[in-house]
Structures are given as C-alpha cells and as structure tokens.
Short mmCIF file of C-alpha atoms and ligand atoms in Angstrom, two decimals:
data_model
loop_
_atom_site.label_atom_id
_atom_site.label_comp_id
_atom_site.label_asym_id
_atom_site.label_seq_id
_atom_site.Cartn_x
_atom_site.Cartn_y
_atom_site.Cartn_z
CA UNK M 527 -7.24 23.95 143.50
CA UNK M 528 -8.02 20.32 144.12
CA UNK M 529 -8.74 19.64 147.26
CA UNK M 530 -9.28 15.90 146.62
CA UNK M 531 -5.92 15.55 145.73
CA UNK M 532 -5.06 16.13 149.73
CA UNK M 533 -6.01 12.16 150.42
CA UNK M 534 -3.37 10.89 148.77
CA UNK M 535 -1.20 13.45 149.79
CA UNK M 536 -1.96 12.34 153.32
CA UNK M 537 -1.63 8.61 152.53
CA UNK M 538 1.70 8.80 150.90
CA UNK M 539 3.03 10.85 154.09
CA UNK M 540 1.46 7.87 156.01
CA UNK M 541 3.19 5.33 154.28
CA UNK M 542 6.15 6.90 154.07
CA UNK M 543 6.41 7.19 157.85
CA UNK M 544 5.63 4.07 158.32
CA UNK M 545 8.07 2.73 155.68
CA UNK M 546 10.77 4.40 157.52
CA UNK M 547 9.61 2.56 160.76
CA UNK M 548 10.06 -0.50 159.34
CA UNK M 549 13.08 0.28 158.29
CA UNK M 550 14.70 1.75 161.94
CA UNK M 551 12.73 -0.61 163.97
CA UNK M 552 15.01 -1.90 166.85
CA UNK M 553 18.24 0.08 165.13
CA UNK M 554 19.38 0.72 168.53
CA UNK M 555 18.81 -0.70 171.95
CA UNK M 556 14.76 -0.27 172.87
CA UNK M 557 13.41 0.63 169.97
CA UNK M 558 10.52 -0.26 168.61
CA UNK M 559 12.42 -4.23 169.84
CA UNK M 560 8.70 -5.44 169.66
CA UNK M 561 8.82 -4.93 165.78
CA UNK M 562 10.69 -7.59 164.91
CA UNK M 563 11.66 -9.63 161.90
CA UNK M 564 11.56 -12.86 164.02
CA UNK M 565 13.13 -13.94 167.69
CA UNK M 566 14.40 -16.76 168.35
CA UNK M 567 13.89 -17.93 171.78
CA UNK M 568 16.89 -19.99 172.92
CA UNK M 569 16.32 -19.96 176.62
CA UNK M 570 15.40 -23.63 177.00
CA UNK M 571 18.62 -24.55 174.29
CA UNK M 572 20.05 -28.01 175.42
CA UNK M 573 17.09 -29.03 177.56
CA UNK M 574 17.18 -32.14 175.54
CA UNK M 575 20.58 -33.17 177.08
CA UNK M 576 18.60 -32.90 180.68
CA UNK M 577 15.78 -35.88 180.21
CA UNK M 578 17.80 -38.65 179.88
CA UNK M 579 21.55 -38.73 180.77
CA UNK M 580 22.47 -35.72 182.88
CA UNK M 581 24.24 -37.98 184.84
CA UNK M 582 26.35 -39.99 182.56
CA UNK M 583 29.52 -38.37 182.59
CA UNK M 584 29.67 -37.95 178.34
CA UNK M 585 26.78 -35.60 178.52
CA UNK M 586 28.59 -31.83 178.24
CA UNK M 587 25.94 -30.75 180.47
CA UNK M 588 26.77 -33.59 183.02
CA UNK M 589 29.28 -31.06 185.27
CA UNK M 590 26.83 -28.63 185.64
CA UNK M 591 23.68 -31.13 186.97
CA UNK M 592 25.61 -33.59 188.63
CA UNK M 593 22.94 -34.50 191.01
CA UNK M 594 19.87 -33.89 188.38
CA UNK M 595 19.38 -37.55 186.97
CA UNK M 596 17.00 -38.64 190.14
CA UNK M 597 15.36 -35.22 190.82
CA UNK M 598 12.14 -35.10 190.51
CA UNK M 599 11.02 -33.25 187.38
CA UNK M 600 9.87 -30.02 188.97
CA UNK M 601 13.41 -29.74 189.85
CA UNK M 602 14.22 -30.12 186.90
CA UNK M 603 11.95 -27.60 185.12
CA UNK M 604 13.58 -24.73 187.62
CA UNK M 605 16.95 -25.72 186.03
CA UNK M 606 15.91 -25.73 182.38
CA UNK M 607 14.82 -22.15 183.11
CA UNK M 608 18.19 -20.51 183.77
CA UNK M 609 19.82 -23.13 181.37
CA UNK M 610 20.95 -20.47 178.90
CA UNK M 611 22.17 -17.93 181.41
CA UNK M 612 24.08 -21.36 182.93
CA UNK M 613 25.42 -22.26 179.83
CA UNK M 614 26.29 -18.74 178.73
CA UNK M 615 23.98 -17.41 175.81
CA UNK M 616 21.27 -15.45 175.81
CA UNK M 617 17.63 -16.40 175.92
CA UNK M 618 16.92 -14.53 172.46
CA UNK M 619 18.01 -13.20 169.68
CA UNK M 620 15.77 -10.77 167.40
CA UNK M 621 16.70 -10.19 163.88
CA UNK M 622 15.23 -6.94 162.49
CA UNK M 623 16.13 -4.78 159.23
CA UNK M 624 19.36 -3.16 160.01
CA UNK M 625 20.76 -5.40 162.85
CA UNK M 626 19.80 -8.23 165.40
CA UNK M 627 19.66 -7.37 169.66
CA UNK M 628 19.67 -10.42 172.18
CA UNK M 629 19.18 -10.27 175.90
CA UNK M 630 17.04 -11.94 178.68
CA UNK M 631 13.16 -12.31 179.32
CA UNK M 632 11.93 -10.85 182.30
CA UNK M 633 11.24 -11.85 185.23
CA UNK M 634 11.80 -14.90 183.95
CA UNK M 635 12.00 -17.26 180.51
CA UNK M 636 8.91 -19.47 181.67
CA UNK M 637 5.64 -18.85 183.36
CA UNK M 638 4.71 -20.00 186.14
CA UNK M 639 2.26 -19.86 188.83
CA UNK M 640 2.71 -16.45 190.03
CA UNK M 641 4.40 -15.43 186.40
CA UNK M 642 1.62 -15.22 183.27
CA UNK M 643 2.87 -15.61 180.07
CA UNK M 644 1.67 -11.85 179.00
CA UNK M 645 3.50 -10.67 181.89
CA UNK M 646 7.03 -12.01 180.23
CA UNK M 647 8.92 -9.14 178.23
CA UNK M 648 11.88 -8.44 176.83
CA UNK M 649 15.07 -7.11 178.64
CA UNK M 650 17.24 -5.71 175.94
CA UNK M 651 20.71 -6.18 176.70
CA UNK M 652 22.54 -5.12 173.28
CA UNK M 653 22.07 -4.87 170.10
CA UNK M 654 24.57 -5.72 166.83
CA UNK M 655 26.65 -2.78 165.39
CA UNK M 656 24.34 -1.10 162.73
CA UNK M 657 25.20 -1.83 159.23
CA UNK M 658 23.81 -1.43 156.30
CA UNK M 659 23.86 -5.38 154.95
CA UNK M 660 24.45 -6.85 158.24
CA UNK M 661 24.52 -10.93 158.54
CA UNK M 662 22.06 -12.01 160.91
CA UNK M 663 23.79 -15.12 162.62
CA UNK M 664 22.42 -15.89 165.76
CA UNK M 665 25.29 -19.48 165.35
CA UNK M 666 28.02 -17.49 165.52
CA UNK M 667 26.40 -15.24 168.01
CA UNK M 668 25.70 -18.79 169.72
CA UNK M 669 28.88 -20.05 169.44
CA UNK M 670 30.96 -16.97 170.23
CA UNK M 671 28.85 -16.74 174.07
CA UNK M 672 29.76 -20.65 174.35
CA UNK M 673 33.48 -20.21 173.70
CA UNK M 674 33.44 -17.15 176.11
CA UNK M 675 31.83 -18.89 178.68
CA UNK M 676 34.95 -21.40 179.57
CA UNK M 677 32.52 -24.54 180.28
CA UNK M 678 33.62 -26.15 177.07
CA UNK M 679 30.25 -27.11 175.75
CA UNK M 680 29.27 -26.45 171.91
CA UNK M 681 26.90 -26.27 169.53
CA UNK M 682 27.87 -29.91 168.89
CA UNK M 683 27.62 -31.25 171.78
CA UNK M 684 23.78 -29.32 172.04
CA UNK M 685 22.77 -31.54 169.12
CA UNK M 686 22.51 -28.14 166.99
CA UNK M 687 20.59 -29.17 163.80
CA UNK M 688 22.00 -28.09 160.43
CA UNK M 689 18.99 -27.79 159.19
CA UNK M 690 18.27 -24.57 161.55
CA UNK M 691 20.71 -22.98 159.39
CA UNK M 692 18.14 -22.94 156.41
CA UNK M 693 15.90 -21.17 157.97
CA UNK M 694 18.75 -18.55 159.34
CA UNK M 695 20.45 -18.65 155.79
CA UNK M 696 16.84 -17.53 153.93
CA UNK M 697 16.13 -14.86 156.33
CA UNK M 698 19.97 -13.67 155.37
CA UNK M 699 19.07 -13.12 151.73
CA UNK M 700 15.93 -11.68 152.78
CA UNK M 701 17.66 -8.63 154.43
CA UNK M 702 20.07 -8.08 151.53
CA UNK M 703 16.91 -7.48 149.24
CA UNK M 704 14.29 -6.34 151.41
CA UNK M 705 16.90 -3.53 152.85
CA UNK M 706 16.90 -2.20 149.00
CA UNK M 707 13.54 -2.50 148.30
CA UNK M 708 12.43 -0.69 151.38
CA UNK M 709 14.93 2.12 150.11
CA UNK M 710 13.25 2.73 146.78
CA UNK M 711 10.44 2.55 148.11
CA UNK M 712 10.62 5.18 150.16
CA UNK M 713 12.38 7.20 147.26
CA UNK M 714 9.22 6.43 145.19
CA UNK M 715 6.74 7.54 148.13
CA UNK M 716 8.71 10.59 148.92
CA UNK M 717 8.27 11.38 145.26
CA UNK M 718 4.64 11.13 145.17
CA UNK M 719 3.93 12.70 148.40
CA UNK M 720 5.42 15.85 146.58
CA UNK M 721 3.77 14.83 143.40
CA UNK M 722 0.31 14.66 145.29
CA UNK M 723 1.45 18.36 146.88
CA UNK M 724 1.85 20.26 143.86
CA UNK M 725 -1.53 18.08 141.97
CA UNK M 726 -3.51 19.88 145.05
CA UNK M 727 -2.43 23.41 142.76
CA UNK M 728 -2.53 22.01 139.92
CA UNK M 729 -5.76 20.72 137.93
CA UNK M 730 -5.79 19.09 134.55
CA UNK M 731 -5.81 15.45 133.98
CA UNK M 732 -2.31 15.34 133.17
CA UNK M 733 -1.01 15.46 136.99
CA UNK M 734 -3.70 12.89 138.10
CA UNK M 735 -2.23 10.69 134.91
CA UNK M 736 1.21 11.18 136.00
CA UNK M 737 0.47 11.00 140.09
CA UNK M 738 -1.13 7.22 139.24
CA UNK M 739 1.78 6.00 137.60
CA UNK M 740 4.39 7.25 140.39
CA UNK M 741 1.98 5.82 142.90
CA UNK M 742 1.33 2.65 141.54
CA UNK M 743 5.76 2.21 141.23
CA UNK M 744 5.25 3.24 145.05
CA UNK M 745 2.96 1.06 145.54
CA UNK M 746 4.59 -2.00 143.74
CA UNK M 747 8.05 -1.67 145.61
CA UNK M 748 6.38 -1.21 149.09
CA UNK M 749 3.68 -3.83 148.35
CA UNK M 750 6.85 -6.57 146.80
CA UNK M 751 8.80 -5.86 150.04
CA UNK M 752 6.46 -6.70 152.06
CA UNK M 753 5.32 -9.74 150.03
CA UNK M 754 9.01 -11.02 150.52
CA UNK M 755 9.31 -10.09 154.17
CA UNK M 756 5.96 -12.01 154.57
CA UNK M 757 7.02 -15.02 152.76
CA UNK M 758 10.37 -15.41 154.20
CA UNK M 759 9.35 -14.66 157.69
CA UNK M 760 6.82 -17.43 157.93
CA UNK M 761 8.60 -19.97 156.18
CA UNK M 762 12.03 -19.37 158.27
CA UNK M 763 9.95 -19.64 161.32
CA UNK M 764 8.50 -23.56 160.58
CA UNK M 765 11.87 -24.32 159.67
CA UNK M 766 13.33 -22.95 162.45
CA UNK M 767 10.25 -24.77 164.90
CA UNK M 768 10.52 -27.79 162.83
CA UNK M 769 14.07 -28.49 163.53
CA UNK M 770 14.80 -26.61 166.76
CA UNK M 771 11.94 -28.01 168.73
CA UNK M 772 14.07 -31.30 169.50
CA UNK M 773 16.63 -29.09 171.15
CA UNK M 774 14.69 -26.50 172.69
CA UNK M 775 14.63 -23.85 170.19
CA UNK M 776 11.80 -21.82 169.11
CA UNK M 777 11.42 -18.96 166.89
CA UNK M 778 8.89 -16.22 166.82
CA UNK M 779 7.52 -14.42 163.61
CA UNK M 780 6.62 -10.63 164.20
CA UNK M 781 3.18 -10.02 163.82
CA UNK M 782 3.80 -6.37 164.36
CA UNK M 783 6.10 -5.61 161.67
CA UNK M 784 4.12 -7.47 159.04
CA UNK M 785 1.00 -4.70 160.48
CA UNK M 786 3.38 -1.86 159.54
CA UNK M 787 4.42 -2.86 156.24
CA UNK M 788 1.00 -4.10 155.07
CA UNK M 789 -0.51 -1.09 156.54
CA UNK M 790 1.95 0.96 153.95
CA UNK M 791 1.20 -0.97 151.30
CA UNK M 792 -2.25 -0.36 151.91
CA UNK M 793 -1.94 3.11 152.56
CA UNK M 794 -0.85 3.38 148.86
CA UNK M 795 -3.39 1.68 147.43
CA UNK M 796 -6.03 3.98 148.80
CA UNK M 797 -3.53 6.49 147.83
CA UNK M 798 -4.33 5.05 143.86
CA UNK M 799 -7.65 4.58 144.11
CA UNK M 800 -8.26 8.41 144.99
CA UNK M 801 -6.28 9.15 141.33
CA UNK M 802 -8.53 7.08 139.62
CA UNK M 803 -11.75 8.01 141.30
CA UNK M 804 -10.23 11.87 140.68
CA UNK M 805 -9.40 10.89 136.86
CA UNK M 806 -12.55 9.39 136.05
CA UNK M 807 -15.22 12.06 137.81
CA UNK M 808 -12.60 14.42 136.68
CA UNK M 809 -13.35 13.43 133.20
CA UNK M 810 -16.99 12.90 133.11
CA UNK M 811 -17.44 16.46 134.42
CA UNK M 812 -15.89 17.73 131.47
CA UNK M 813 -18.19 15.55 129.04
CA UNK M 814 -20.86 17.22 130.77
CA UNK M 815 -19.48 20.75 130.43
CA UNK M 816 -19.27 20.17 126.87
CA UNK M 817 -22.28 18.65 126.03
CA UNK M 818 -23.82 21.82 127.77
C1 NAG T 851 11.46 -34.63 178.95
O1 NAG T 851 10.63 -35.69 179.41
C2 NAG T 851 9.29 -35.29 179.67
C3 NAG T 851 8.54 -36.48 180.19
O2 NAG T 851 9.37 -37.34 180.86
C4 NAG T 851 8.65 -34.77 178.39
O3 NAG T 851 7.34 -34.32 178.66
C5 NAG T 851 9.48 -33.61 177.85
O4 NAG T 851 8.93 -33.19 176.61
C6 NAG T 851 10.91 -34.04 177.64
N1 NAG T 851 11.67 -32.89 177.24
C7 NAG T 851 12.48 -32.92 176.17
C8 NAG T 851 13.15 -31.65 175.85
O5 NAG T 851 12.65 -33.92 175.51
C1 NAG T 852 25.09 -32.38 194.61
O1 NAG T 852 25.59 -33.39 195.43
C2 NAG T 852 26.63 -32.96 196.31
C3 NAG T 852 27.11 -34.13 197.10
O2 NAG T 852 26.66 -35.33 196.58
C4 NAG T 852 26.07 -31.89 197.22
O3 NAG T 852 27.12 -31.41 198.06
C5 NAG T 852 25.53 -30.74 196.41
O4 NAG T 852 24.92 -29.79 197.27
C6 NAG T 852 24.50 -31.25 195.43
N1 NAG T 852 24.06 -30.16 194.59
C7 NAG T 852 22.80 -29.87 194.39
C8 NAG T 852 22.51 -28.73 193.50
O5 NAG T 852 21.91 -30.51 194.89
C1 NAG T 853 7.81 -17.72 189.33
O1 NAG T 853 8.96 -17.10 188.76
C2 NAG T 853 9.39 -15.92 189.44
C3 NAG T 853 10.55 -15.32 188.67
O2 NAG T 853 11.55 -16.25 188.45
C4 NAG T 853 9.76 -16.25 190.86
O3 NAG T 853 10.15 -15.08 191.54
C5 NAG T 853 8.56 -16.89 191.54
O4 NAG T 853 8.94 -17.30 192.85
C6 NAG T 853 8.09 -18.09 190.76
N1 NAG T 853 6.87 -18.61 191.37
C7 NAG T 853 6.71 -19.89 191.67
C8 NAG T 853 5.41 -20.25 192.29
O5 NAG T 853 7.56 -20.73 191.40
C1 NAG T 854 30.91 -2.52 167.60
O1 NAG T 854 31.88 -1.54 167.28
C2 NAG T 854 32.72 -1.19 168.37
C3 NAG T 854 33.69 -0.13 167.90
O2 NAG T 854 33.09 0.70 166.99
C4 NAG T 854 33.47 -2.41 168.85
O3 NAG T 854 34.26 -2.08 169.98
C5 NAG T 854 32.47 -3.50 169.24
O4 NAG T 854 33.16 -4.67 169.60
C6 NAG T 854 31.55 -3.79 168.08
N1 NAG T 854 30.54 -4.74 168.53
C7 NAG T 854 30.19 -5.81 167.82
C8 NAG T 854 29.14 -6.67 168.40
O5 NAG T 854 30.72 -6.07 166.73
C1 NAG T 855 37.28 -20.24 171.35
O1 NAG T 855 38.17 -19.48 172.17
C2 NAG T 855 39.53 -19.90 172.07
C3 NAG T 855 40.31 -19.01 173.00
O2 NAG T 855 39.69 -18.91 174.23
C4 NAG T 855 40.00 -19.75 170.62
O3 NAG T 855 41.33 -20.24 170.53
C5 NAG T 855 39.10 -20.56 169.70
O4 NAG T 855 39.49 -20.36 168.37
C6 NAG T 855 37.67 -20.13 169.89
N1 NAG T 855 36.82 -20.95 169.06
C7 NAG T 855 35.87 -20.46 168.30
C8 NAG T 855 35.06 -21.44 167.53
O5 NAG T 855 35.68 -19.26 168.21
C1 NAG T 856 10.72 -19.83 175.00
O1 NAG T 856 10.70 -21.17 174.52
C2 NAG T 856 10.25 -22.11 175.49
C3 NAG T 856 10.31 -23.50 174.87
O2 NAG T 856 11.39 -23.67 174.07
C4 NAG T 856 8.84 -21.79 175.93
O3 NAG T 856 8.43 -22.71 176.91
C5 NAG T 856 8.82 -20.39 176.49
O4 NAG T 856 7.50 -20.04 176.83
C6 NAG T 856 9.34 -19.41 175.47
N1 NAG T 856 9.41 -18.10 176.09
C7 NAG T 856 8.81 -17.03 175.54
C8 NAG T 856 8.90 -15.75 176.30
O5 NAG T 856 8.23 -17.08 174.47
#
C-alpha cells in the first residue's frame, strides 16, 4: 500500500475533469456560455456612421435615422443601443472550443441609470452546429444576418476593418491545434489517473519512476495548450480592440476559461511534485534500512 500515492491520483481526476470542461464549455446552448474563448461584442457595430452624417443620404444607415442628424445626443445614445437588433445582427458572438453561440444582452446592451453594468448578461439565442474543427467566423456570421435582413447595408458600407480579420484568422488556427492538444491531453491524464490507481497497490520505485514520466507528458500537453490558448486569446483581443474600436466593436477575452485550464495544468504539477517527494523519501528510507 501507498497511501501517498492517492494525491496524485486525486489531482489527475481533477484535471482531467476539468480538461474535459474546457473542452465542452458552451457545446450547446447555456452551457457553461460564461467560459468562453473570447466574445465579441458587436452591439454598438456602425455607431460610427451615426456622429456625423446620418443625414446625408450616402450614409447606408441614413434610411433608418432620417431625423437623427439634429437630435440631441441622448437621443442618439438610445438609438445606438438597439443598432444591431435594427440593423439585423446580433449583439455578440462567443467563440469557444467546439463551436461559437451569438444572441442578445439582457435587459439591455448598455447601462444605464437604472441598468448596472454587472446586472447585463447574456441571452443565448443559438449556438453553431458542433463540429469537431469548426471555423469560427463571426464575418460571415456578420454578413449572412446583413444579407437576411433586406436593408441592404454591408460590412462595407460599416467601414469593417480588414485588419479585424487578423485577429479572427489567429484565433482560427488556435482551435485547430488547441482542439488536439486538449485531446491528448486528456488521453495522457486518463492514463496517469490509472497509473496513480494501481501505484497506490503497488510499492517499489519503479511505478513512482514510471508515474513521473506519464505525468510530466500530462503535464506538458495540458500546460502547452493552455500556453497557446493564453497567448492567442490575449493577442486576438488587442487586435480585435485596436481595430474595431473605430467602428464600435469590442472583444472580450475569457478570464474564466484561462482559470480552468491553468487550474489543470496546475493540478498536474502538484500531481509531479507528490512523485518526486514519494521517490526521494521513498529512497532515503531505504538507505536507512540498510545502513541499519
Ligand atoms: C460621437 O461623438 C461624440 C462627441 O460628439 C464622441 O464622444 C463619441 O466618441 C463619438 N462616437 C463615435 C463612435 O465616434
Ligand atoms: C421623422 O420625421 C418625420 C417627418 O419629418 C416624422 O413623421 C417621424 O415621426 C420622425 N421620426 C422620428 C423617429 O422622429
Ligand atoms: C435603462 O434600460 C432599461 C432596459 O432597456 C430600460 O427599461 C430603462 O427604462 C432604462 N432606464 C433609463 C433611466 O433610461
Ligand atoms: C445545423 O444543422 C441542421 C441540420 O442538421 C441545419 O438545418 C442547420 O441549418 C444547421 N445550422 C447551421 C448554423 O449551420
Ligand atoms: C445575399 O442574399 C442574396 C439573396 O437574397 C444572394 O443572392 C446573395 O448572394 C447574398 N450575398 C451574400 C454575400 O451572401
Ligand atoms: C459592448 O460594447 C460597447 C461599446 O462598443 C460597450 O459600451 C458596452 O458596454 C459593451 N457591452 C457589454 C455587455 O460588454
């Protein structure tokens, strides 16, 4: 019997069910939609066009504020708040690991007086078809609820920045690789959760040698994933800011997820640590019993 050998037992079942969190997070309609990869918040999209020349008859907006261009500006924030439901699209879209879900904030996209900003949530209207290897393209998605809306107005005439795309295009690779990392990984984890089962039966050095090396691969794919996931994450949000401010676009990162994944990785590192502090103290006994 080893009874130490129950820790990382417990920390590889940890991590694995968190691993497979991350993995099904927001894989249907309500769930877990706060663990997100990033959101990006498109209810205020075209509220550049408002400012300036609603009125002037080029502006693709122009038909649907005819009267805006001498309102005063509180008037004009009310409008910029149902913008996106005016114009047809949806005031977010949240990319996660196996598909993206859009719908509408509630009660509404801005605070206001009587409306906090912690009192805003998500209303979940539908989410992609689950595939493995999904695209997330929230400019199609964009484009398609333009077309469908019949008012003629697109992406063009929003001022759309190519440059979004960059950010949209990295996060695209991302799920590609991050979808088969998170896969091994939980192969690997599964592996040493059994490993660390059988190690609490058996005693010798041997299974604490081997149980180290299957948890450090564990720990190395879970760890790499969530390096990447980190990485891309935060840079696809700037870009995203950096460009999409101008037209009223703004994306979120999701703190939550990152939590999730980190807290796996770091469930596996105690889950190493254990096997080493086992291995060593393990070993010294012995010197001990033979010197005796
Ligand atoms: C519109 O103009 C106001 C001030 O006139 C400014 O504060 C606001 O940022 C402008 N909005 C956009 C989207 O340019
Ligand atoms: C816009 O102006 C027309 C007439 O000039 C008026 O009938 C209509 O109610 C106005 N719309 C808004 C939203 O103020
Ligand atoms: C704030 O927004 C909510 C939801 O749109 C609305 O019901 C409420 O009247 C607004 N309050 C003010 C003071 O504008
Ligand atoms: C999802 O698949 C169903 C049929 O399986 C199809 O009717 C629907 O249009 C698809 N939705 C999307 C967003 O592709
Ligand atoms: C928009 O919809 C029309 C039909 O309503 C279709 O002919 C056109 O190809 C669509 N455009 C895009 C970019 O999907
Ligand atoms: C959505 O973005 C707008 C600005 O683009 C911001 O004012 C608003 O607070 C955001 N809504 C949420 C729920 O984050």
């Amino acid at each position: 019997m080893r009874p130490l050998a129950l820790i990382p037992a417990l920390c590889c079942a940890a991590a694995l069910v968190l691993s497979f969190l991350c993995l099904f997070a927001g894989h249907k309609k309500g769930f877990m939609e706060d663990y997100h990869l990033l959101t990006l918040n498109t209810s205020r999209i075209g509220s550049n066009l408002l400012n300036s020349s609603a009125a002037s008859s080029s502006n693709p907006l122009s038909s649907l504020f005819h009267n805006i261009s001498d309102s005063i500006s509180n008037e004009i924030n009310d409008r910029v708040a149902d913008l996106a439901e005016r114009i047809g699209v949806e005031d977010f879209y949240s990319a996660h690991l196996l598909d993206y879900c859009y719908g509408s904030y509630v009660p509404s996209s801005l605070p206001n007086s009587t409306v906090s900003k912690g009192d805003i949530h998500k209303d979940v209207e539908g989410c992609s078809n689950r595939t493995t290897m999904y695209h997330f393209d929230p400019t199609a998605a964009l484009e398609r609820s333009l077309n469908e809306s019949g008012l003629g107005v697109t992406l063009g005439d929003l001022n759309w920045p190519e440059d979004i795309q960059k950010g949209i295009d990295a996060l695209r690779i991302l799920q590609k690789v991050v979808f088969v990392l998170y896969c091994i990984a939980i192969g690997i984890i599964f592996i040493a959760l059994l490993a660390a089962i059988l190690a609490v039966f058996a005693s010798g050095r041997l299974a604490a040698g081997i149980n180290i090396m299957i948890a450090f691969l564990a720990f190395l794919a879970i760890g790499l994933a969530s390096a990447i996931v980190t990485a891309v994450t935060v840079k696809g949000t700037n870009v995203i800011n950096q460009y999409g401010k101008e037209i009223g676009v703004e994306a979120h990162r999701g703190g939550k997820f990152l939590a999730i994944t980190w807290a796996a990785t770091g469930a596996m590192l105690i889950a190493i640590l254990t096997w080493c502090f086992e291995c060593c103290t393990r070993r010294s006994k012995r010197t001990q019993y033979v010197e005796k």
